[in-house]
Coordinates of C-alpha atoms (C1' of nucleotides) in Angstrom, one line a residue:
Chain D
X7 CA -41.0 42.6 10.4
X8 CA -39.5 39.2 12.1
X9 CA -39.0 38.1 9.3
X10 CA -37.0 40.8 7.7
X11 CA -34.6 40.5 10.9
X12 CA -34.3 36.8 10.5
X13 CA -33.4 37.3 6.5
X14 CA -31.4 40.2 7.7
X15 CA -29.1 37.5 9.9
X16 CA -28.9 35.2 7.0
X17 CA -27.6 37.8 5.3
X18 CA -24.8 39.0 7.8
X19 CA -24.0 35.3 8.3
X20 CA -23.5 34.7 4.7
X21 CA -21.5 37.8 4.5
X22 CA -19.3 36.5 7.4
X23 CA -19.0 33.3 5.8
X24 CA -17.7 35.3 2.5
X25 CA -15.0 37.5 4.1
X26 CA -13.9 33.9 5.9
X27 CA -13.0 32.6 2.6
X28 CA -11.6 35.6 1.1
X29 CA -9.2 36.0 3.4
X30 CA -7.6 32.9 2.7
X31 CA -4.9 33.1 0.2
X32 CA -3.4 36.0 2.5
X33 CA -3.3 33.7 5.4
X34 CA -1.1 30.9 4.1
X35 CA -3.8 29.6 2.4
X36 CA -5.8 28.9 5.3
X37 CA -8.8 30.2 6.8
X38 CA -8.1 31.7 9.8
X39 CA -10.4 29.2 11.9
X40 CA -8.8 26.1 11.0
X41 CA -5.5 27.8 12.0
X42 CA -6.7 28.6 15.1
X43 CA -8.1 25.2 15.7
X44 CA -4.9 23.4 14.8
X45 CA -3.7 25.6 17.6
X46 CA -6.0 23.7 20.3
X47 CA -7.9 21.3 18.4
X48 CA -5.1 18.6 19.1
X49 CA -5.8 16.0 21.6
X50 CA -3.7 18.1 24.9
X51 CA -3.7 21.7 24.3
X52 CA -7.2 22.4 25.6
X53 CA -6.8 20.7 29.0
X54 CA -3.5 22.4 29.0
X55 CA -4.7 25.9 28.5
X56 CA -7.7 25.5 31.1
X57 CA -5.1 24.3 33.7
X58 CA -2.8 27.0 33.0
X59 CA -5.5 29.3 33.0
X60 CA -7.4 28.5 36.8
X61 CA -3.6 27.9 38.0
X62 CA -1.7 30.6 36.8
X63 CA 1.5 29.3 36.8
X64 CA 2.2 25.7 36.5
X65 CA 5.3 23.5 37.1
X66 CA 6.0 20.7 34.6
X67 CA 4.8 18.2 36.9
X68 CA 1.8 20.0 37.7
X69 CA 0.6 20.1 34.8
X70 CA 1.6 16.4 34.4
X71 CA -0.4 15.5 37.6
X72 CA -3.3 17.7 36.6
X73 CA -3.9 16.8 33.2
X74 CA -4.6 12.7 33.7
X75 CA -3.6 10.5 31.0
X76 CA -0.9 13.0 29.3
X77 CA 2.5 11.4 28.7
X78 CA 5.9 13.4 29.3
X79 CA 6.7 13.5 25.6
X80 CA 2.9 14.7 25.0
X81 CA 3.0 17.4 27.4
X82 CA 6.4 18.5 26.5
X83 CA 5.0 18.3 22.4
X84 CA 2.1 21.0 23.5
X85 CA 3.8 22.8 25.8
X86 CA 6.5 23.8 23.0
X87 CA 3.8 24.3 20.7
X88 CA 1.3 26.4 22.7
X89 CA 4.9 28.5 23.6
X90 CA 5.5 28.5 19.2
X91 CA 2.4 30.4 19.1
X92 CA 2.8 33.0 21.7
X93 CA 0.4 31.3 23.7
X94 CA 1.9 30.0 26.7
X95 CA 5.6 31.4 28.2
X96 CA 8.0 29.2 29.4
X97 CA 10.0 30.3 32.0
X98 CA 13.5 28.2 33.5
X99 CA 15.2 29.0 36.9
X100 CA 18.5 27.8 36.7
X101 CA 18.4 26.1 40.0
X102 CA 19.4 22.5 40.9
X103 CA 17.2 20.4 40.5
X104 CA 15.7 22.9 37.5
X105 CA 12.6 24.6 38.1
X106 CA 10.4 25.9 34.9
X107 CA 7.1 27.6 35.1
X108 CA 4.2 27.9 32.9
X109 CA 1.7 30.9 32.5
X110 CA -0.6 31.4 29.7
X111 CA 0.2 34.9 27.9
X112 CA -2.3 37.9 27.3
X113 CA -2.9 36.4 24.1
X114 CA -3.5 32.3 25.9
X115 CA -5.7 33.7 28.2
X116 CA -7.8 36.0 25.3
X117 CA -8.0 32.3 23.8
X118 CA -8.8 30.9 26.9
X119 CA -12.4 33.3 27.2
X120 CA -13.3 32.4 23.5
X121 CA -13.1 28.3 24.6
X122 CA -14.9 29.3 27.7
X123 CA -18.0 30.6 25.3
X124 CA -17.3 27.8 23.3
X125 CA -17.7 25.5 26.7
X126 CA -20.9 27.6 27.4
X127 CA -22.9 26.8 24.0
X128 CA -21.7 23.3 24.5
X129 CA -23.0 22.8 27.6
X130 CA -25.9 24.2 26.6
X131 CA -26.5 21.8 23.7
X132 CA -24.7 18.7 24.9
X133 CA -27.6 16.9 25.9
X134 CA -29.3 17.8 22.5
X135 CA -26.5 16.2 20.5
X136 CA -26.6 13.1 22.8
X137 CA -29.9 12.8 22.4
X138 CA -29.9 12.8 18.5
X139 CA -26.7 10.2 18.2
X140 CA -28.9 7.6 20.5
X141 CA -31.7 8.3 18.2
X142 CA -29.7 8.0 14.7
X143 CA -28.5 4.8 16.3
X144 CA -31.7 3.1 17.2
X145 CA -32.2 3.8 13.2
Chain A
X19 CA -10.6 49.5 42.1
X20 CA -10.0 48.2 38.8
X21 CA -7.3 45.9 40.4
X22 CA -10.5 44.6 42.4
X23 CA -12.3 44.0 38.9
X24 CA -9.3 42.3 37.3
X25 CA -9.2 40.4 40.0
X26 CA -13.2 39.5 40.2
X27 CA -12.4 38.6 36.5
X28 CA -9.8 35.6 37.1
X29 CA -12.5 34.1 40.0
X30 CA -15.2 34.0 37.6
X31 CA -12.8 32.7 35.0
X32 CA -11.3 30.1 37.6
X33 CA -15.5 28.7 38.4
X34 CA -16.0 28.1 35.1
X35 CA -13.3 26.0 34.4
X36 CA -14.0 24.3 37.6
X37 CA -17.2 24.0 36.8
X38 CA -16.4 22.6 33.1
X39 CA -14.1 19.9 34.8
X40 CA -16.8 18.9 37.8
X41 CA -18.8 17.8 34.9
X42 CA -16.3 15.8 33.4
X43 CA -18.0 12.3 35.4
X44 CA -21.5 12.8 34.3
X45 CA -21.2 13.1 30.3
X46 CA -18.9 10.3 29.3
X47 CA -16.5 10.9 30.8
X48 CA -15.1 13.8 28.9
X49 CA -15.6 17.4 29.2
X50 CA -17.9 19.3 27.1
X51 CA -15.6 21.5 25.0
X52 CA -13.7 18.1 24.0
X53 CA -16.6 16.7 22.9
X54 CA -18.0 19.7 20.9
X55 CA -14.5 19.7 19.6
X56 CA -15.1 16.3 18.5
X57 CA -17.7 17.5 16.2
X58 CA -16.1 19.9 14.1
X59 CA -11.7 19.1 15.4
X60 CA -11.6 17.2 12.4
X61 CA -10.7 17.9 8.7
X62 CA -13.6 18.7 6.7
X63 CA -16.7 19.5 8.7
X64 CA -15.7 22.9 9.8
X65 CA -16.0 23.7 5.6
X66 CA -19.2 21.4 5.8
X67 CA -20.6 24.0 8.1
X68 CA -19.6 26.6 6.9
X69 CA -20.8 25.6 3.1
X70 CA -24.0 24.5 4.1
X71 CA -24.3 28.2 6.3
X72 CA -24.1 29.7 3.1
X73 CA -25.7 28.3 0.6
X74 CA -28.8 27.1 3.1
X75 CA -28.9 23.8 1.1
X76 CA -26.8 21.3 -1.0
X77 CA -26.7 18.4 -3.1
X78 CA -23.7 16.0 -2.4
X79 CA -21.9 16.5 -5.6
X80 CA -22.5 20.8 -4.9
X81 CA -21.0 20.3 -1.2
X82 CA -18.0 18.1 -3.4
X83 CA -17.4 20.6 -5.3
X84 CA -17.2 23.6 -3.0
X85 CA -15.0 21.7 -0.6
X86 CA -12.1 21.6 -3.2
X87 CA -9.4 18.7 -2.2
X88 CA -12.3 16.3 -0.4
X89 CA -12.8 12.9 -1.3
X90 CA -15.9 11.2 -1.7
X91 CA -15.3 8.9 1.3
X92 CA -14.3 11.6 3.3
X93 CA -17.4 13.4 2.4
X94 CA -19.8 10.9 3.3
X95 CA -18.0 10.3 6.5
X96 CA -18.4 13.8 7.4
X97 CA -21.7 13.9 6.5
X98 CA -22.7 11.1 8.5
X99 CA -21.0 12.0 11.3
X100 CA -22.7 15.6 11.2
X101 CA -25.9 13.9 11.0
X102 CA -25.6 11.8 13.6
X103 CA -25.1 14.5 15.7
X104 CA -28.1 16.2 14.8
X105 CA -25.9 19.0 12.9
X106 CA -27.3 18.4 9.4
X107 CA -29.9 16.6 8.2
X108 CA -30.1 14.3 5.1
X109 CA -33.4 14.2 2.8
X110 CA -33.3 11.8 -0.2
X111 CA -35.8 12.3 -3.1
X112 CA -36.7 9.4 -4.4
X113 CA -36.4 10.0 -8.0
X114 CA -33.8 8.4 -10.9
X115 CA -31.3 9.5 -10.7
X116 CA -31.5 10.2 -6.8
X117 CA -30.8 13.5 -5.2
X118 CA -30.4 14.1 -1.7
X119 CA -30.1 17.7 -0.2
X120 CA -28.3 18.5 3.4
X121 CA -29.9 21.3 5.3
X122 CA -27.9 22.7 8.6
X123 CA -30.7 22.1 11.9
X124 CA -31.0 24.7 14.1
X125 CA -28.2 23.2 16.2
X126 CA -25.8 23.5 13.8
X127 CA -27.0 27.1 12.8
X128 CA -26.1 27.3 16.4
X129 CA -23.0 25.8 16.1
X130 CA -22.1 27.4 13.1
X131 CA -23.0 31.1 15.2
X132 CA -19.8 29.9 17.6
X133 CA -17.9 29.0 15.1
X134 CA -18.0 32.4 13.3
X135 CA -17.4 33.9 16.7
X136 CA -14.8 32.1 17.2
X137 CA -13.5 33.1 13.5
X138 CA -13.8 36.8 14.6
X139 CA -11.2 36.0 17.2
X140 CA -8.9 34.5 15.5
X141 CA -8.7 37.4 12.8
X142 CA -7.6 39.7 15.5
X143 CA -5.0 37.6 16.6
X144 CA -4.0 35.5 14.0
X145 CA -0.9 38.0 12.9
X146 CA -0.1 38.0 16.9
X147 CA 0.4 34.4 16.6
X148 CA 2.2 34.3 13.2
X149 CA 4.3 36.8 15.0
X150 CA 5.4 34.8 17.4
X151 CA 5.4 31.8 15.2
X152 CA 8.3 33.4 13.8
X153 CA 10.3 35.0 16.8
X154 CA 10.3 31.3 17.8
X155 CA 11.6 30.1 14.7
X156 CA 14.3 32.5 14.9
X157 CA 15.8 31.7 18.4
Chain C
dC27 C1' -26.1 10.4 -8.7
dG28 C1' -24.8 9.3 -4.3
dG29 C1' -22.8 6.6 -2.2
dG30 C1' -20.5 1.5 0.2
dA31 C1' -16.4 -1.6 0.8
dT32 C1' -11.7 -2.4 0.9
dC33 C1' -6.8 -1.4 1.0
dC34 C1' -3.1 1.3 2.4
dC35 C1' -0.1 4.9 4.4
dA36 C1' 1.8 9.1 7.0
dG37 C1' 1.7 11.2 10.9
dA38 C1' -0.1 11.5 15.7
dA39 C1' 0.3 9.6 19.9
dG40 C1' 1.8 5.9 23.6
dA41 C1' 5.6 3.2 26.0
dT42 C1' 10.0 2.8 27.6
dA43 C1' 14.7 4.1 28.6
dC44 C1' 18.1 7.4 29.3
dT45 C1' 20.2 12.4 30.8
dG46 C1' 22.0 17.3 32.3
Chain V
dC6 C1' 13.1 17.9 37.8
dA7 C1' 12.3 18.4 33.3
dG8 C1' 13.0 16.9 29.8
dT9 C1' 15.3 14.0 25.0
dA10 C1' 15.6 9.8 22.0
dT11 C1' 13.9 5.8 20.1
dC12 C1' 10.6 2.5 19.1
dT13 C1' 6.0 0.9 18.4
dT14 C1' 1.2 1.4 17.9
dC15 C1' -2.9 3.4 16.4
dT16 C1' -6.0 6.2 13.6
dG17 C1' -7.5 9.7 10.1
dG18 C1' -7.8 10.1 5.7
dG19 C1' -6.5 9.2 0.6
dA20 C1' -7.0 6.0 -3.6
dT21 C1' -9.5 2.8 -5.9
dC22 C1' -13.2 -0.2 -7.3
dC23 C1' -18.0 -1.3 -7.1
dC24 C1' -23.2 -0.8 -6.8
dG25 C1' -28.6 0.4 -6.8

DNA sequence: CGGGATCCCAGAAGATACTG
DNA sequence: CAGTATCTTCTGGGATCCCG
């Protein structure tokens, strides 16, 4: 009886694993997870998105304070490309000096709960995968 | 009421990421999502996973094969990297010529579980974001 | 068969200076 | 304040050759 369950989620995993790879001539030739990951798998986006997302709304130079280490080009580079993808609006008040605020869209912050799982498994398992690369390298 | 649950919603969202940041010191210095995303951010071993998922195990030249445009370098550097981690494990037989089969551990059956979570998200959306791709484009 | 070692390049990212 | 422009630096990954 376990065992048919376990064979039975083989099964739906290899299935999942199948429809992944069908879909991707339709997708620009891409499956769909590595375009999603080139959407946050960058070196800025992430920290970007988890600002934006416990924030709100962000100023240029709050996000520039908050995210330590990011460079104006940088930021402006993820910002634009977060905002490409419908992730993250951009918002300009034609003041003087200029004000422009951040906020992460419906579909940022849906992104935002699957990096949060993602987050969840990792912490989980983080010490596990330390663990291992300390003993590969005493190999 | 549901404004209530919206908002109880964004707190719990807004702890975790806290949470995610406040462990930033104690594991090297970077968060955990960046360093999972360290595993698997890269090129090939997303398709690693995924192949090895499927077929349960794999010769190198198998894995070569399925992953159509890798090199052999990059294959063994994926591979290595993977195992290192504790992702995949390596088992040579010693036998002329040699073979050598690569197995997914339970952590990366684990890993490989987020990963096609993550996949199921980003089928949803991922006409959303082509969407806006292209409204972006166009201005 | 399953790699290792070496060379090389494009594109990502940093530093710096300037601007509406 | 919120960028843009330019230059340089760095790194991931491809090509090639070799080996047990």
């Amino acid at each position: 009886m376990d065992v048919t369950n376990i064979e039975n989620q083989r099964v739906k995993v290899q299935e999942k694993i199948n429809n992944i790879f069908d879909d991707r001539q339709g997708l620009s030739g891409c499956c769909p997870i590595k375009d999603i990951l080139g959407r946050f798998g960058d070196k800025w986006s992430i920290y970007t998105i988890l600002m934006l997302g416990r924030e709100e709304k962000l100023r240029f130079n709050e996000l520039k304070g908050l995210i330590s280490g990011i460079s104006q080009r940088m930021l402006t580079v993820t910002l634009r490309s977060l905002e490409e993808d419908g992730l993250v609006t951009r918002t300009v008040y034609p003041e003087i000096p200029p004000r422009v605020e951040y906020r992460l869209t419906e579909l940022g912050q849906g992104l935002l709960l699957q990096l949060l799982q993602l987050a969840d498994w990792a912490k989980l398992h983080i010490q596990e995968i330390l663990d291992a690369r300390q003993r590969y390298a005493q190999q």
